[in-house]
Coordinates of C-alpha atoms in Angstrom, one line a residue:
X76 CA 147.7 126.3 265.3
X77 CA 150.7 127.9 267.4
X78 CA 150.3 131.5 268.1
X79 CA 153.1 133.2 266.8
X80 CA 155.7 134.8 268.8
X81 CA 157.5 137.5 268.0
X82 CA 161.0 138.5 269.9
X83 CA 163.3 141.3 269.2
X84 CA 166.7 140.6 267.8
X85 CA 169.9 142.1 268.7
X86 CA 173.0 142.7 266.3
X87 CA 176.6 141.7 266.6
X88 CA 178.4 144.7 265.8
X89 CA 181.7 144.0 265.2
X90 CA 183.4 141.7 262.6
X91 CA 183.7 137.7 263.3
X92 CA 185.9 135.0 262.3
X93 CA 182.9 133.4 260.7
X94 CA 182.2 135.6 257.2
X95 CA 178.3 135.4 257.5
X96 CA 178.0 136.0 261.2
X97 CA 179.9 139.6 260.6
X98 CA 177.1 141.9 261.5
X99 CA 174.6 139.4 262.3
X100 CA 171.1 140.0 263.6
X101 CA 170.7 137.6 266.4
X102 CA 168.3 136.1 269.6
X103 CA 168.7 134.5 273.0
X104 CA 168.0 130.3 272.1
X105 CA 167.2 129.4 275.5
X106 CA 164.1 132.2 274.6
X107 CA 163.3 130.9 271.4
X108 CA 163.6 127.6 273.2
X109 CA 161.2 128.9 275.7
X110 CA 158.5 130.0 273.8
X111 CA 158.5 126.4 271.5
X112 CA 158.2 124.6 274.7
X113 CA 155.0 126.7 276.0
X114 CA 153.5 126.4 272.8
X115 CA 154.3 129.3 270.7
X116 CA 156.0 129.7 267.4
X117 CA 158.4 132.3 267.6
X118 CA 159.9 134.6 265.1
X119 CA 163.1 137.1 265.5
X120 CA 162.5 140.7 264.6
X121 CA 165.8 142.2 263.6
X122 CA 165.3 146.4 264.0
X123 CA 167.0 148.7 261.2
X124 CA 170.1 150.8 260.9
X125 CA 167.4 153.7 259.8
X126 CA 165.9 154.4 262.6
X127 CA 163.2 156.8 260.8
X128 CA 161.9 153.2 259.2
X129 CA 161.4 152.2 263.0
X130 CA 157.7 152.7 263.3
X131 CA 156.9 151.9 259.4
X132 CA 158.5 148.5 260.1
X133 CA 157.0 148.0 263.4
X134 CA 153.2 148.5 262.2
X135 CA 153.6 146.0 259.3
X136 CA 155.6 143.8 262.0
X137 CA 152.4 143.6 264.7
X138 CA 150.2 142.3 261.8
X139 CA 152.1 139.1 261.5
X140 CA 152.5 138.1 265.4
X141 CA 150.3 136.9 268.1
X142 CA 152.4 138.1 270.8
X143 CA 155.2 140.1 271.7
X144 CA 158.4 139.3 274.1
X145 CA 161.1 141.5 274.5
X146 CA 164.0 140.0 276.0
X147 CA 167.1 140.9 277.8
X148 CA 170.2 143.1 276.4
X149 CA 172.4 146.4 275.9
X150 CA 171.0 149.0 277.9
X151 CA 168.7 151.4 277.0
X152 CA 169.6 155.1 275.8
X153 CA 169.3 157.5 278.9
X154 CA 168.2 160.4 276.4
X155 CA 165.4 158.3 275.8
X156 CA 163.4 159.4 279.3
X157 CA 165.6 163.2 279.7
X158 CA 169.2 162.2 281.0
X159 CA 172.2 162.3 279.4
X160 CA 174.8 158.9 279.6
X161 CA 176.4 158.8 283.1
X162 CA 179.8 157.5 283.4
X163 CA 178.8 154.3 284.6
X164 CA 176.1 153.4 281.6
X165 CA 176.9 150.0 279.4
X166 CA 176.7 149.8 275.9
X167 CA 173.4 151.3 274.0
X168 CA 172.2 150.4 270.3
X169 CA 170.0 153.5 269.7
X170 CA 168.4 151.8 266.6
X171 CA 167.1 149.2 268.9
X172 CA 165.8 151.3 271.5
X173 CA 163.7 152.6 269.2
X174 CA 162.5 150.2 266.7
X175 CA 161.6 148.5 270.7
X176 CA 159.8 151.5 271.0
X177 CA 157.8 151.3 267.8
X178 CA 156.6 147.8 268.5
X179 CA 155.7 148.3 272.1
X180 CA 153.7 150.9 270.7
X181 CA 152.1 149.1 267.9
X182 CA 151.4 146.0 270.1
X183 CA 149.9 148.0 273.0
X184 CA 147.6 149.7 270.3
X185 CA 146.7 146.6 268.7
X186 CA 146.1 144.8 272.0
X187 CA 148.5 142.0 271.8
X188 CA 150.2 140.6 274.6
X189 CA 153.7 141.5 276.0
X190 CA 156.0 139.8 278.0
X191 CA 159.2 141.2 278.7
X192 CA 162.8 140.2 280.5
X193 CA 165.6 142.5 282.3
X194 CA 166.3 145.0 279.2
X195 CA 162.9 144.4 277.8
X196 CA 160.9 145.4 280.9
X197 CA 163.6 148.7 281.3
X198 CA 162.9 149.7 277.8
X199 CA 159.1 149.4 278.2
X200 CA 159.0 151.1 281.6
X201 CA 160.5 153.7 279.5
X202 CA 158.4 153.6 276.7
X203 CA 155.2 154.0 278.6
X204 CA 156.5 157.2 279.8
X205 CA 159.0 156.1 282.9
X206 CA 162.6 156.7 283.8
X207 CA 165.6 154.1 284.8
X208 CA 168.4 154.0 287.1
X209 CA 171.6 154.2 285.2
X210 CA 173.8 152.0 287.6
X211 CA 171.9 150.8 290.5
X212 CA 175.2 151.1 292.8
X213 CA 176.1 154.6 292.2
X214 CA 172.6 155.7 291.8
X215 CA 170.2 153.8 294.7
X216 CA 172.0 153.7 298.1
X217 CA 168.8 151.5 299.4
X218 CA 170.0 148.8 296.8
X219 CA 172.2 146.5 299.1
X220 CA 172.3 143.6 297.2
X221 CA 173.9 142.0 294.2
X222 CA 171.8 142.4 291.6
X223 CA 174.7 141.7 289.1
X224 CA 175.5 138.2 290.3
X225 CA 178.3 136.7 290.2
X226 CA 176.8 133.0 289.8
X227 CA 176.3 131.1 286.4
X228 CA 173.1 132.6 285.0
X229 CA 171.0 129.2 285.4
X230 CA 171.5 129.6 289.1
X231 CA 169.0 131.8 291.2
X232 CA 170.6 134.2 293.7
X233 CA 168.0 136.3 295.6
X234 CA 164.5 136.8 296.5
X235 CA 161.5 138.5 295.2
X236 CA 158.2 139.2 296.8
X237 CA 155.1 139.3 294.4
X238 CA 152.1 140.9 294.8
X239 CA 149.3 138.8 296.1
X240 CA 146.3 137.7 293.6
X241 CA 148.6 138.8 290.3
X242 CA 149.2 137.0 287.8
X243 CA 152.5 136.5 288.5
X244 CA 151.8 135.3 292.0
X245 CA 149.4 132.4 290.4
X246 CA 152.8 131.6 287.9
X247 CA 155.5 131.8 290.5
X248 CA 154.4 132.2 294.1
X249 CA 154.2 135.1 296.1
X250 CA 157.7 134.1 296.8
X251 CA 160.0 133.4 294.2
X252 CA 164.4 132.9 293.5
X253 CA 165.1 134.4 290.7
X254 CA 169.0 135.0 289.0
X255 CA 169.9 138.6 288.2
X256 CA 172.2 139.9 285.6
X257 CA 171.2 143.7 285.4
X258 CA 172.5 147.0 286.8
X259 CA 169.9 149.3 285.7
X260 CA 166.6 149.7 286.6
X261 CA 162.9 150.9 287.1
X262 CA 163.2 154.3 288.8
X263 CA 159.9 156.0 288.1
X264 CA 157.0 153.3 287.4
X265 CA 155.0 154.3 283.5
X266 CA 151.8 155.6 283.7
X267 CA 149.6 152.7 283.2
X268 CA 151.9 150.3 285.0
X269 CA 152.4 148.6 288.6
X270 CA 154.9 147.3 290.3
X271 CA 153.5 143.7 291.3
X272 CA 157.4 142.4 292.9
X273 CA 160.1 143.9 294.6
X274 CA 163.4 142.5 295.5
X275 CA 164.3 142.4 299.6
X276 CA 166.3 146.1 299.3
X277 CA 163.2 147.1 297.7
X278 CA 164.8 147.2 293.9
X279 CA 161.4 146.9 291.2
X280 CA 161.1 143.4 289.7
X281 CA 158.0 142.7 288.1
X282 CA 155.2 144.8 286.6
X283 CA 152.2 144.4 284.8
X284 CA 149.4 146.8 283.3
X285 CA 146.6 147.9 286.0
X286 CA 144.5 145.7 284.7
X287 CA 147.5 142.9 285.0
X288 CA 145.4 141.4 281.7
X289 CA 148.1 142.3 278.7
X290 CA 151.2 143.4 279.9
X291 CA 153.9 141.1 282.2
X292 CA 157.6 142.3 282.5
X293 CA 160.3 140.6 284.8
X294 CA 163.7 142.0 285.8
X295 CA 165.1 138.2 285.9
X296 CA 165.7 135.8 283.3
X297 CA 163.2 132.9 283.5
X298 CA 164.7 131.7 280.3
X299 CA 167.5 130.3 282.1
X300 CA 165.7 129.2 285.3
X301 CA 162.4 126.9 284.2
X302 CA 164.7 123.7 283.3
X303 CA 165.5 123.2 287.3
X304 CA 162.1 125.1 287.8
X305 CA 159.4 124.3 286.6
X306 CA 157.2 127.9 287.6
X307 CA 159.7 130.3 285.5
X308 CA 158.0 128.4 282.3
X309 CA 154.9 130.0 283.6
X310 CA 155.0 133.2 282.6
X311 CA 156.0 132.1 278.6
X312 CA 152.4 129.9 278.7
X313 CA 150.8 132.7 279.7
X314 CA 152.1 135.0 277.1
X315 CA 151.0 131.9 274.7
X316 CA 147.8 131.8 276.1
X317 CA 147.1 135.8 275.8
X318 CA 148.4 135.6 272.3
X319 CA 146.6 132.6 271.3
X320 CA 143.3 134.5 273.1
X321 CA 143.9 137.4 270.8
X322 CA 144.2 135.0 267.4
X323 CA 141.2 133.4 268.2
X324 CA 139.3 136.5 269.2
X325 CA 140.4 138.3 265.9
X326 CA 139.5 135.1 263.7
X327 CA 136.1 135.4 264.8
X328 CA 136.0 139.4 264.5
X329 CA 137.1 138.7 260.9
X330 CA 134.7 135.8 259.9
X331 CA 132.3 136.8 257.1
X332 CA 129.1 137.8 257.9
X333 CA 126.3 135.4 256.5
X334 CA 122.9 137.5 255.8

């Protein structure tokens, strides 16, 4: 059986032409796409408006999954790690932050798997107790390249360096082109986290738990990369294989014991 694969939604806000699209939960295909082909079975976890039902929801939500991904985005609330909006933050959805926030929680308790991409890996950083550049341009003077590219998305634009012996390294390489579509990110590393690749100015673009054995968060977008190449599918098996780990694992804690 699949594991199941859980991914955070996103919401359109405003009104569409379409009647049932107006206020629509949605989720990145190319990510749902993702997960099918690295043999999950994912399922889209809209948050709610009431964000004091965020960590109700979110502990009967990590029952139901395998695994957790948390994908790319709005960015993330600066009052969230003790700074208020600068004048060059994007759009925020507070209710996602922190429903996000519940389920990070949840799954890090339960011990599930995580895999996150661009937003996802800024708003766990943050969850697990770290802090965020606002706008990398008017905030880090040592980041000297384009980390907002302008290239179609499916295209790769710069370099990263990964740690030797991670995980990731054994997915991608130690050396890896990657596409970039963010302007915030990692300034402080979480507690509990390190930073296993780093682009050439030295910007944070990958980091895993210290054990680098339930946690994997890029600042790329695979999603959009693994159908020219092949290695950014990588890192969606191995969220399939932790989660489908964890099933089994739990099946057999479960099993009824025979006296």
């Amino acid at each position: 059986m699949r594991p199941i694969i859980a991914m955070t939604g996103d919401a359109l806000d405003t009104p569409s032409a379409e009647l049932n699209l107006n206020h629509a939960d949605f989720a990145p295909r190319d990510i749902k796409t993702a997960i099918i082909k690295a043999g999950g079975a994912p399922i889209i976890l809209p948050f709610p408006d009431d964000v004091t039902l965020s960590a109700e929801l979110a502990e009967a939500a990590v029952t139901t999954f395998d695994g957790l991904l948390l994908p790319g985005g709005p960015d993330v609330d600066p009052t969230l790690y003790g700074e208020e909006p600068g004048r060059n933050i994007g759009s925020v959805t507070y209710p996602k932050d922190r429903f996000e926030q519940a389920l990070i929680k949840a799954t890090v308790a339960a011990g599930k798997p995580i895999f996150a991409i661009c937003r996802g890996l800024q708003i766990l950083n943050v969850t697990l107790g770290g802090t965020l550049y606002q706008d990398l341009a008017s905030q880090d003077p040592d980041a000297t390249i384009r980390h907002v590219q302008a290239a179609p998305g499916q295209y790769p634009t710069h370099h990263v360096t990964v740690k030797a012996g991670s995980q990731l390294a054994k997915l991608v390489g130690e050396h890896a082109y990657v596409n970039s579509r963010h302007h915030e990110a990692i300034k402080k590393v979480a507690p509990g986290l390190q930073i296993i690749a780093t682009a050439p100015d030295g910007v944070i673009e990958a980091v895993a738990d210290t054990r680098d054995q339930q946690i994997l968060a890029v600042q790329w977008h695979p999603e959009n990369l693994w159908q020219q190449d092949a290695a950014q599918l990588r890192p969606f098996t191995l969220l399939v294989k932790r989660a489908a780990a964890v099933r089994t694992a739990q099946a057999f804690v479960a099993q009824p014991k025979v006296s």
